[in-house]
Coordinates of C-alpha atoms in Angstrom, one line a residue:
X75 CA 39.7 182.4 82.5
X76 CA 37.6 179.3 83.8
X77 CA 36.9 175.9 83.9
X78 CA 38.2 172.8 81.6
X79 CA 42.0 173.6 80.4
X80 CA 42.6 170.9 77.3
X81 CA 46.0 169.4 77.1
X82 CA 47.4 168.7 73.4
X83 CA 50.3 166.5 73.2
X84 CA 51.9 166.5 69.9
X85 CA 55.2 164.7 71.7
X86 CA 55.0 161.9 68.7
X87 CA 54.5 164.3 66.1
X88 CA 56.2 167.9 66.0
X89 CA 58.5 166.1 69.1
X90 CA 59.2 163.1 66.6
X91 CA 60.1 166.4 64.3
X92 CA 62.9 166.9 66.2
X93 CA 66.4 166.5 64.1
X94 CA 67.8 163.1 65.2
X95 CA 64.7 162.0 66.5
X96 CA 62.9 158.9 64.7
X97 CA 60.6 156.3 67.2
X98 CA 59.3 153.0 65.6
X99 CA 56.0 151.8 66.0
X100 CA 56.6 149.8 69.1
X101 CA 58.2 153.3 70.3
X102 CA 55.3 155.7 69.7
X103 CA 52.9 153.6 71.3
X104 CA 54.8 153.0 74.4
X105 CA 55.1 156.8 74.8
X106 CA 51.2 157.0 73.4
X107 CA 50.5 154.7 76.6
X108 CA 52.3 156.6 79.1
X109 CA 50.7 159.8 77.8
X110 CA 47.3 157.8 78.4
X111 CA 48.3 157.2 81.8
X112 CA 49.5 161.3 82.2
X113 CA 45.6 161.8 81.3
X114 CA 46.5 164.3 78.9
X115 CA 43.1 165.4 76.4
X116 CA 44.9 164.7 73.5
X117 CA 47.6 162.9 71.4
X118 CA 48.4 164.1 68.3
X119 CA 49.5 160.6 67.2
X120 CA 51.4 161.8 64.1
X121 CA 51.1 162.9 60.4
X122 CA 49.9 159.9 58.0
X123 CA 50.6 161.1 54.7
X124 CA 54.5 161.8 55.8
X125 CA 55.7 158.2 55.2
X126 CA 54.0 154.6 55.5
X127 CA 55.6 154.2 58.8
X128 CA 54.1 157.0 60.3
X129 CA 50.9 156.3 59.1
X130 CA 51.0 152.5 60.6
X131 CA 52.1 154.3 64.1
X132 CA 49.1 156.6 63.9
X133 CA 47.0 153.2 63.2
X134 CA 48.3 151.7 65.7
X135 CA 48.0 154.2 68.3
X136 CA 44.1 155.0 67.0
X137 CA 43.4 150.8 67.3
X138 CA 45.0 150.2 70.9
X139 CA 45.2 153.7 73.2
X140 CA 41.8 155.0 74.9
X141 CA 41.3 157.6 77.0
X142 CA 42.6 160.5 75.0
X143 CA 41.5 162.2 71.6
X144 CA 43.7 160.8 69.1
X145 CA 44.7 163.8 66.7
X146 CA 46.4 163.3 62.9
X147 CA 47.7 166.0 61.4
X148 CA 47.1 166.6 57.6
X149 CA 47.3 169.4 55.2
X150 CA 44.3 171.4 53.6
X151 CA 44.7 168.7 50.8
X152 CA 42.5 166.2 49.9
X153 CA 44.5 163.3 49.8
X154 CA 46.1 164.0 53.0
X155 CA 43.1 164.4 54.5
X156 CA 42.2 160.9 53.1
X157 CA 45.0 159.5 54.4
X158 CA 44.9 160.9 57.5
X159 CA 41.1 159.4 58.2
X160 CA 41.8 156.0 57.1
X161 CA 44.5 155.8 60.3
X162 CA 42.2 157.6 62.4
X163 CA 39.3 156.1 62.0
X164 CA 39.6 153.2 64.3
X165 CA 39.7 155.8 67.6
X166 CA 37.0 156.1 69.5
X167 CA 37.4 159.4 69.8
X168 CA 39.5 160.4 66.3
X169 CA 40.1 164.1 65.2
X170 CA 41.4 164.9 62.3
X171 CA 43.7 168.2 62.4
X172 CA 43.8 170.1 59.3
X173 CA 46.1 172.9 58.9
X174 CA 47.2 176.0 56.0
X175 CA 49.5 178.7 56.2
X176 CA 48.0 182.3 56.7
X177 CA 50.8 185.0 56.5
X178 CA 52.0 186.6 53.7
X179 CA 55.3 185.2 53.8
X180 CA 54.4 181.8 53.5
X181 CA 51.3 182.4 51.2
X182 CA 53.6 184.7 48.6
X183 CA 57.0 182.3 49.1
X184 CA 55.8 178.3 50.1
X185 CA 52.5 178.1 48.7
X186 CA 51.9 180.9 45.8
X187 CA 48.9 181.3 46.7
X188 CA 46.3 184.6 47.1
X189 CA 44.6 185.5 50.0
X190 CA 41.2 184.2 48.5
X191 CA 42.6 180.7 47.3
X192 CA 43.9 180.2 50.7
X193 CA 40.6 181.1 52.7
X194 CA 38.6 178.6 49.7
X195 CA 40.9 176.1 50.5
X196 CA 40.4 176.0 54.2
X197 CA 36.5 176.5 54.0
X198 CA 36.4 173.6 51.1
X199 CA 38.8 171.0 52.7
X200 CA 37.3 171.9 56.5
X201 CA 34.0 171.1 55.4
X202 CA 35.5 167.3 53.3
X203 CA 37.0 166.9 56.9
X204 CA 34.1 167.0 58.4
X205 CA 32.2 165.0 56.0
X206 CA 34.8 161.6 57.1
X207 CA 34.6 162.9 61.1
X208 CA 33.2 165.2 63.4
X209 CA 36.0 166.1 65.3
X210 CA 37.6 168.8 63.3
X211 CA 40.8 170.7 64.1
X212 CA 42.1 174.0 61.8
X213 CA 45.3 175.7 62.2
X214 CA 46.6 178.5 60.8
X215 CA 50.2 178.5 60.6
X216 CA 52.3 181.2 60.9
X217 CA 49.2 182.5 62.8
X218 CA 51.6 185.3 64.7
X219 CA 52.7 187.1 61.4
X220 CA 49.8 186.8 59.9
X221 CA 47.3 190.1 59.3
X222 CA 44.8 189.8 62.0
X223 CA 41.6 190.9 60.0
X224 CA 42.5 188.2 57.2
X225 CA 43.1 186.0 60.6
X226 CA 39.5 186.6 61.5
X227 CA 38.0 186.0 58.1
X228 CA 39.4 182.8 57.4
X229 CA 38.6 181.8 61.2
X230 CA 34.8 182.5 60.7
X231 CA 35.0 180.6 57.6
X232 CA 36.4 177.4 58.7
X233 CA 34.3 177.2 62.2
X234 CA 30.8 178.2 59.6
X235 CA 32.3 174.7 57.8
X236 CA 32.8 172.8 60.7
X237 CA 35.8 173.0 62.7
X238 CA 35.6 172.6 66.1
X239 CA 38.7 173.7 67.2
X240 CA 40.8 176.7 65.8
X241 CA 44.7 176.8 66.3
X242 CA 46.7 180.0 67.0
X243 CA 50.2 179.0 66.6
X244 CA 53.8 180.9 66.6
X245 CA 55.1 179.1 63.9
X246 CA 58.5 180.4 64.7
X247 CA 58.8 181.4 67.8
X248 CA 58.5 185.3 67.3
X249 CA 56.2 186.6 69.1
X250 CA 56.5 188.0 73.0
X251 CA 53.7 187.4 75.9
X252 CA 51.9 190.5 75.8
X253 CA 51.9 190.7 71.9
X254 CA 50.8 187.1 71.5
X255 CA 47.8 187.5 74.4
X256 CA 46.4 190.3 73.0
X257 CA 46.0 188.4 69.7
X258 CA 43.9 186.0 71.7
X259 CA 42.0 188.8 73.1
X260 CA 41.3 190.2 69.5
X261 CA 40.4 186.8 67.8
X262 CA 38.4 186.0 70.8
X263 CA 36.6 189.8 69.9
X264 CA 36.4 190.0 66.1
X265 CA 35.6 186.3 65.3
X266 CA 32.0 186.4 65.4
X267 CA 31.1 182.3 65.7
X268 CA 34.2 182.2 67.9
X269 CA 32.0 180.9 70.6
X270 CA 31.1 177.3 68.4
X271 CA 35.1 176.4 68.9
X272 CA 37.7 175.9 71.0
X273 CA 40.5 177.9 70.9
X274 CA 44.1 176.7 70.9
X275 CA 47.4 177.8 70.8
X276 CA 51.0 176.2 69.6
X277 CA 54.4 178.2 70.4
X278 CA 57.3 177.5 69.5
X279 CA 60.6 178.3 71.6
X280 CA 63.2 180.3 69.0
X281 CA 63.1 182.8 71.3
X282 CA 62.5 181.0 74.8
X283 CA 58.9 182.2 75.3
X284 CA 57.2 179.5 74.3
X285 CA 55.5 178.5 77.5
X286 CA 55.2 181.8 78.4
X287 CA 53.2 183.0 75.5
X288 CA 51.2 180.0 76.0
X289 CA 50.2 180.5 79.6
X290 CA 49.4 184.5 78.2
X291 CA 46.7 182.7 75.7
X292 CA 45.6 181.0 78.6
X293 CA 45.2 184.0 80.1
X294 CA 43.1 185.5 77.1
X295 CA 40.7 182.9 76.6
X296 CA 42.7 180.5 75.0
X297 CA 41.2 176.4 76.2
X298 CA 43.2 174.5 74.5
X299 CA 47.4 174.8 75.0
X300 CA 49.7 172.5 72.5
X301 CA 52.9 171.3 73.9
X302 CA 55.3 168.5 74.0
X303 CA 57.2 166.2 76.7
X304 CA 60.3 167.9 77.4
X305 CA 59.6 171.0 74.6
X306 CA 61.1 168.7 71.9
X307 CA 60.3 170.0 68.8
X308 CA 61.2 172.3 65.6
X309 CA 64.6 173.8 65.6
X310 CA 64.2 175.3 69.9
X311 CA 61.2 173.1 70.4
X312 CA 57.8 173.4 71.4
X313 CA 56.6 174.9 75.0
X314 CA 57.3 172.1 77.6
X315 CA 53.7 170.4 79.1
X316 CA 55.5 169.4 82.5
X317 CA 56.4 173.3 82.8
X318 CA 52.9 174.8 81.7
X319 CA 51.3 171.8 84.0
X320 CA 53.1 172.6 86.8
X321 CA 53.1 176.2 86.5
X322 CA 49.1 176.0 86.8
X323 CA 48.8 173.5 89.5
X324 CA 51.5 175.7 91.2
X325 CA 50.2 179.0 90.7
X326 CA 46.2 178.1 91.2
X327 CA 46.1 181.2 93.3
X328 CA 46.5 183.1 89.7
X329 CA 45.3 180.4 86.7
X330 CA 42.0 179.6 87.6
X331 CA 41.6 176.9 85.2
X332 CA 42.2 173.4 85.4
X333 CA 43.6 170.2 83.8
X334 CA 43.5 166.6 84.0
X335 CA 46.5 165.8 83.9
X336 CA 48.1 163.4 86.7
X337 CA 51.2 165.4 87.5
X338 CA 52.7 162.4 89.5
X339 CA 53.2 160.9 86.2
X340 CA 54.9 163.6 84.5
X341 CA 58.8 162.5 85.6
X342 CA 58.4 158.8 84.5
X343 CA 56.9 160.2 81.2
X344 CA 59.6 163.1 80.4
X345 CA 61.8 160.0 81.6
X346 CA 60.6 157.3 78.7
X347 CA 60.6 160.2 76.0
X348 CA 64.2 161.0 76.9
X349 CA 65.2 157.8 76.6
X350 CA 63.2 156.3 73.6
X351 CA 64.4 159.6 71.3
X352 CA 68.0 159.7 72.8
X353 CA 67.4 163.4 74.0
X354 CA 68.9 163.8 77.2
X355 CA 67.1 166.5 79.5
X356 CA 69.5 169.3 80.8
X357 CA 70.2 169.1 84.2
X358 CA 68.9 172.5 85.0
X359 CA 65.9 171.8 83.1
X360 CA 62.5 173.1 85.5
X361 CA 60.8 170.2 86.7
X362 CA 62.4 167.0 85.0
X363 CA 66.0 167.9 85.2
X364 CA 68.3 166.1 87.6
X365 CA 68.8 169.6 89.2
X366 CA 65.3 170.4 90.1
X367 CA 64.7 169.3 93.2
X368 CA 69.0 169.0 93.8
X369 CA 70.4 171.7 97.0
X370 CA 73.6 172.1 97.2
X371 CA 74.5 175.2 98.7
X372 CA 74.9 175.5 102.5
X373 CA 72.1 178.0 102.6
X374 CA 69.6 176.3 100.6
X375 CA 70.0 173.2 102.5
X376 CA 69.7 174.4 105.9
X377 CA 66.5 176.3 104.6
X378 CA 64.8 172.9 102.9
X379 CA 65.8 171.1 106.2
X380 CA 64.1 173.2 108.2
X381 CA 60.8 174.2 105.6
X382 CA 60.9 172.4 102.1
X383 CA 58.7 175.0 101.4
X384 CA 61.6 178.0 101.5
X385 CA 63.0 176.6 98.5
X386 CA 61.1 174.1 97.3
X387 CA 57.9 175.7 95.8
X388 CA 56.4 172.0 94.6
X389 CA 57.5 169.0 96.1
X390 CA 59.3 166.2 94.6
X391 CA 56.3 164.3 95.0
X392 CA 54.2 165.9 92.8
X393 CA 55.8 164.9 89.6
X394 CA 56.2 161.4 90.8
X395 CA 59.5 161.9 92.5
X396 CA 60.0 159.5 95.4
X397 CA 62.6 161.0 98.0
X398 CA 63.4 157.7 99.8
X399 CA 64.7 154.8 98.1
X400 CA 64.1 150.8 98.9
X401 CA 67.9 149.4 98.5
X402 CA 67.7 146.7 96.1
X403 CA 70.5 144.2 95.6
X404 CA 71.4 140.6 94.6
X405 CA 69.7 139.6 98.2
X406 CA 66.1 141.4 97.1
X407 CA 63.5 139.0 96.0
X408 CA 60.8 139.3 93.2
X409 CA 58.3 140.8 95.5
X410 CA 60.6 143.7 96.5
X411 CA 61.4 144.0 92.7
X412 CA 57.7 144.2 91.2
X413 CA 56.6 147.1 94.3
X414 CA 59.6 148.8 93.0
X415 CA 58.4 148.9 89.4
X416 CA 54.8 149.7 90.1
X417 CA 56.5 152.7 92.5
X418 CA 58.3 154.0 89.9
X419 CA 55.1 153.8 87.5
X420 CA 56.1 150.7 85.1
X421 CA 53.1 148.3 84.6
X422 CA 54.2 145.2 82.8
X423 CA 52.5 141.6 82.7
X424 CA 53.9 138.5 84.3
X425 CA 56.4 137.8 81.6
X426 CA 58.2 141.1 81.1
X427 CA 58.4 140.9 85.2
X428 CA 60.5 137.7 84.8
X429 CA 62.5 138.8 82.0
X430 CA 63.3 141.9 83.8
X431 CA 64.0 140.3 87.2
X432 CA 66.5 138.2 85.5
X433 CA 68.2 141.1 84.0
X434 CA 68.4 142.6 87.5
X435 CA 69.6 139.9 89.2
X436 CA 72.1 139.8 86.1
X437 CA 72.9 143.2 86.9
X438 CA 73.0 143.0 91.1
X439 CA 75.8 140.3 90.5
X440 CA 77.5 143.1 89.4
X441 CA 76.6 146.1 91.2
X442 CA 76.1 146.3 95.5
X443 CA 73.0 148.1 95.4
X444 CA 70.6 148.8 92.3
X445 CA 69.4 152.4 92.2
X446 CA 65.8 153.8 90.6
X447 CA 68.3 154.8 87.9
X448 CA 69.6 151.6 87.2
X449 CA 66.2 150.2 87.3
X450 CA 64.2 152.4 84.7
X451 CA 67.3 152.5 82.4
X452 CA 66.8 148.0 82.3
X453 CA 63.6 148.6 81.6
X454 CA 63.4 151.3 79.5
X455 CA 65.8 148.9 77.6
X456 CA 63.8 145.6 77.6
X457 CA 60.0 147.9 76.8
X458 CA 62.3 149.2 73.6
X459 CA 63.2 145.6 72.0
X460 CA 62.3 144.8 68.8
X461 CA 62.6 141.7 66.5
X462 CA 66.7 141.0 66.5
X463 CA 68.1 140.4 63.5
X464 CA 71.1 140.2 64.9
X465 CA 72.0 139.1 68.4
X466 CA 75.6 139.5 70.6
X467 CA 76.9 135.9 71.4
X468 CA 80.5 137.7 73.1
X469 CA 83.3 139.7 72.2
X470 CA 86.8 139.7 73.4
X471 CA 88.8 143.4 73.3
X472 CA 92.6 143.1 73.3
X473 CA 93.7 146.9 74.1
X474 CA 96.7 149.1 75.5
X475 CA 98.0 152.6 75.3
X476 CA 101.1 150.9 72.9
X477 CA 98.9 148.1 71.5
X478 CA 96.8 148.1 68.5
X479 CA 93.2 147.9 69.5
X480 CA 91.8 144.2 68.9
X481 CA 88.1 143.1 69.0
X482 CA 86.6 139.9 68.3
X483 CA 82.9 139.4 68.3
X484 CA 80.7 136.7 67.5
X485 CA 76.9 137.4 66.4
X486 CA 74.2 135.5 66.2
X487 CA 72.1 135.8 62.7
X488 CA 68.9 133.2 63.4
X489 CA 70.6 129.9 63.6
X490 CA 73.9 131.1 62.4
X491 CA 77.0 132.0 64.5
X492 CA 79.4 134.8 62.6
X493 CA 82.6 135.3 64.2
X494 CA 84.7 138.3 62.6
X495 CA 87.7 140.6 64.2
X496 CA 88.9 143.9 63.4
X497 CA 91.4 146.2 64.3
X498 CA 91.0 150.3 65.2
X499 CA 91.7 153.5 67.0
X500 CA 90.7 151.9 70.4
X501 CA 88.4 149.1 71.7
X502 CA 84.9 150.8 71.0
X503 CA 85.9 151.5 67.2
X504 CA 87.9 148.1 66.7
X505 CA 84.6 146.2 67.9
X506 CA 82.0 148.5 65.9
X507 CA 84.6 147.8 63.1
X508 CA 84.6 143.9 64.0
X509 CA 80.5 144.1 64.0
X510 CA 80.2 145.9 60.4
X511 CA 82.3 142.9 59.1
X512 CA 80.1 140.6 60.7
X513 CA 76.9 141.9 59.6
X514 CA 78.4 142.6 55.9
X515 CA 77.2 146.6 55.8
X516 CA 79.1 149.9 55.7
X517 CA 77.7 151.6 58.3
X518 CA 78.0 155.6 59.1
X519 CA 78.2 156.2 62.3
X520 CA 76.6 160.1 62.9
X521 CA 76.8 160.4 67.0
X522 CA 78.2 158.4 69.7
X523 CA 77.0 159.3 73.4
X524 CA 78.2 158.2 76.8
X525 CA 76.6 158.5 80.2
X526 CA 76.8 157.1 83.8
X527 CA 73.3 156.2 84.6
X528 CA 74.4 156.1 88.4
X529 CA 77.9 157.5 90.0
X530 CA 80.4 155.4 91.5
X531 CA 83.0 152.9 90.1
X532 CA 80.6 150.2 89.5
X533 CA 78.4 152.6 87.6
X534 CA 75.5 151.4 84.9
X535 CA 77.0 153.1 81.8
X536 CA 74.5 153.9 79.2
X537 CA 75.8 154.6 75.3
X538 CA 73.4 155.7 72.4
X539 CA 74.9 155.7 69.2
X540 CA 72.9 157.2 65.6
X541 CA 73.7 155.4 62.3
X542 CA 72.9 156.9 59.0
X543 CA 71.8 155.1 56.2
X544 CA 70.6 156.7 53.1
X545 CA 69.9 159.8 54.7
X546 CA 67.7 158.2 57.6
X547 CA 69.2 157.9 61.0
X548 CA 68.8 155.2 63.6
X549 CA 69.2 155.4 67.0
X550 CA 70.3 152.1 69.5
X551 CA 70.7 152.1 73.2
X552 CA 72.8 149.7 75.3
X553 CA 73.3 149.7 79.0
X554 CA 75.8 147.7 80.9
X555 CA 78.5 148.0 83.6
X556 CA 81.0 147.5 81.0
X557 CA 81.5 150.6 78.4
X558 CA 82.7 148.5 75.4
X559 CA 78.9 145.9 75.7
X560 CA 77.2 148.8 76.5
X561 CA 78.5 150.3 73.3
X562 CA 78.4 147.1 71.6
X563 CA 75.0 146.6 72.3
X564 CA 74.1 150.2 71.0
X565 CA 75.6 149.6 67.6
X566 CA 73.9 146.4 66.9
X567 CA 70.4 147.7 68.2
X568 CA 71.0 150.4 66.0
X569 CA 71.5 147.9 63.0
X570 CA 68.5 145.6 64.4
X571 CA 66.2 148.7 64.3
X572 CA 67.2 150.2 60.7
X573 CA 66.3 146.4 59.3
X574 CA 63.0 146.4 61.1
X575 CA 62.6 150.3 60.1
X576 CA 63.2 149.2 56.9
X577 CA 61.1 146.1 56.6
X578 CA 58.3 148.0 58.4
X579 CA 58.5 150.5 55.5
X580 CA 58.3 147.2 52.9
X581 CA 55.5 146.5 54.7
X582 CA 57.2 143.5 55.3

């Protein structure tokens, strides 16, 4: 194992598969950005024929992001394929990424097909592929439990048509490290063009090996590994890209390949995922979690003061961690503000600097200091907006433990002012009550979510809410010092986004 190691991101598409998880436009291409910036090979930008919404994104994110490969996934189908290309084709560097199942589960139970209908369908539609673009990706799903000599045939078949790069993935997360490596090893043997394509692998995480069967690819002669910010994905997820990253730029004295990836940007990315999908990372996650680079015991922190490097086997900095902190507060001036944001790796034009600077001053009035935290959670707010609809004028919350909860709020609707009130089981659920009245809509409410961004009593809280409408859930973020507008703010972003969702969708 040598040279070039690619890095597939498919963050905005088996991430975005996620339950819960659904990004707008305006979404996927912030994220698409920030992956730019992480230097990662390629973004798998979504998968067009899945909805008009997802094909727009995949549009969108082929007409403005450079830098990467930008990857759409279709089936061996024709019209998918189609569809798939007429997003793409505005990269400058597009790949279409074509993919049928190979085991005999799926073959005998999802796609009744025989063993020779599925290898003439990947031969035929590889070589259509090919015909639009020259960038060709095939997978084989359900690659693992697949038998390996068919694996080989159909292989051959699709690199003889054109496919550049052939995908090994475990569909389901079954296989172990040394099981899944030598099926590298044997591809790698028995596939006898295997030298005309890439090879690359996708593992899932049912069984928590995910990143460890990718690194044993790697190992085997896999180039290309498939992963996803934060191992969002499928049911368990995908293997993580910050932990396979780090575990090569860590352990270069074993993985003698390389990537491209600028590690110092992986925090600030797993960062914007977590908040633009509402997935919270777990504290003890390796390498993004709040617990990473944390030492609490007595021991530990006697050994870091002395040597980092007795428990600390990567720094901080690495990931883009910064271990001192400028205090910022309602005395700091712009210039202080804007070498915070470039510090913590946000690059926004003159504009969103003001808009933002006024939010933290907003925001300093209320708090002594303003933390990092505090900081990216404003402006992972303000880079999230989209068109309102609806807009939060004020609310007033009348409350007590022998009260009847109270809310009044009055909401802005373009030039219009609607003032409603409702009663409930407590201020947060009298106001969202007080809001559905306002906006005229029954709305489900599927998951309500509460966190301190920062500790202490003047704390930024941050609530995401999920709202269910026909099926479809929308997520909405709000942040403020005050739980009931923080959660006020949630519910209506929530209703601002399913309008534009569904306008978007109308092509409206």
């Amino acid at each position: 194992m040598a040279g070039k190691i690619h890095i597939f991101d498919t963050t905005l598409r088996d991430g975005e598969q996620s339950p819960g998880v659904s990004l707008n436009i305006q979404e996927k291409l912030q994220i698409a950005s920030q992956l730019a910036k992480l230097n990662v090979d390629v973004i798998e930008a979504g998968f067009p024929i899945a909805s008009k919404g997802d094909f727009e994104a995949v549009k969108a994110i082929a007409q403005k992001i450079e830098g990467p490969v930008i990857a759409g996934l279709a089936r061996a189908e024709k019209k998918d394929i189609d569809r798939a290309w007429e997003a793409l084709q505005y990269a400058k560097k597009p790949r279409i990424h074509t993919f049928i199942a190979t085991s005999e589960i799926h073959m005998q139970h999802k796609l009744r097909m025989s063993r020779e209908e599925v290898l003439k369908r990947a031969v035929e539609m590889v070589k259509y592929a090919r015909s639009l673009c020259e960038d060709i990706e095939f997978s084989a799903e359900d690659a693992f439990r697949s038998d390996p000599a068919f694996l080989y045939q159909v292989f051959e078949g699709v690199i003889a048509a054109g496919a550049r790069v052939i995908n090994i993935p475990d569909t389901v997360g079954y296989a172990t490290p040394i099981e899944f490596g030598r099926l590298i090893k044997n591809i790698k043997e028995n596939v006898s063009n295997i030298d005309q394509a890439i090879v690359s692998v996708h593992c899932h995480n049912d069984l928590g090996m995910a990143v460890a069967n990718t690194l044993a690819a790697l190992e085997n002669g896999a180039q290309q590994l498939e992963c996803t910010i934060n191992g969002l994905g499928e049911r368990a997820g995908n293997a993580a890209l910050e932990e396979i990253v780090m575990a090569l730029h860590t352990r270069k004295d074993w993985f003698s390949g390389a990537t491209g990836v600028i590690t110092e940007q992986i925090h600030r990315t797993s960062t914007l995922v977590s908040k633009l999908t509402g997935v919270s990372v777990q504290p003890n996650k390796a390498i993004v979690g709040d617990n990473a680079f944390a030492h609490e015991s007595g021991i530990h922190q006697h050994g870091v003061l002395n040597e980092r490097t007795t428990y600390e086997i990567m720094t901080p900095e690495s990931v883009g961690l910064k271990e001192n902190q400028m205090v910022l507060g309602k005395h700091s001036g712009r210039h202080a503000f804007e070498e915070r944001l470039k510090e913590l790796g946000f690059s926004l034009n003159k504009e969103e600097i003001e808009a933002c600077f006024v939010k933290f001053k907003d925001l300093a009035d209320k708090k002594k200091t303003v933390s990092d935290q505090d900081l990216e959670a404003l402006l992972s707010e303000k880079i999230t907006e989209i068109p309102e609809t609806y807009v939060m004028e004020y609310f007033h919350i009348s409350s007590g433990n022998k009260t009847v909860s109270t809310s009044t709020v009055k909401l802005q609707k373009h030039d219009a002012l609607i003032e409603e009130a409702s009663t409930g089981d407590g201020p947060v659920d009298a106001t969202f009550k007080a809001i559905e009245k306002a906006v005229g809509m029954e709305i489900i409410l599927a998951e309500y979510f509460l966190k301190a961004v920062t500790s202490g009593k003047d704390a930024l809280g941050e609530v995401t809410v999920r709202i269910r409408k026909n099926g479809t859930l929308y997520l909405g973020r709000g942040i403020s010092t005050d739980i009931i507008e923080a959660s006020a703010k949630a519910y209506i972003n929530a209703i601002n986004k399913m309008i534009y969702t569904e306008q978007e969708d109308k092509g409206e």
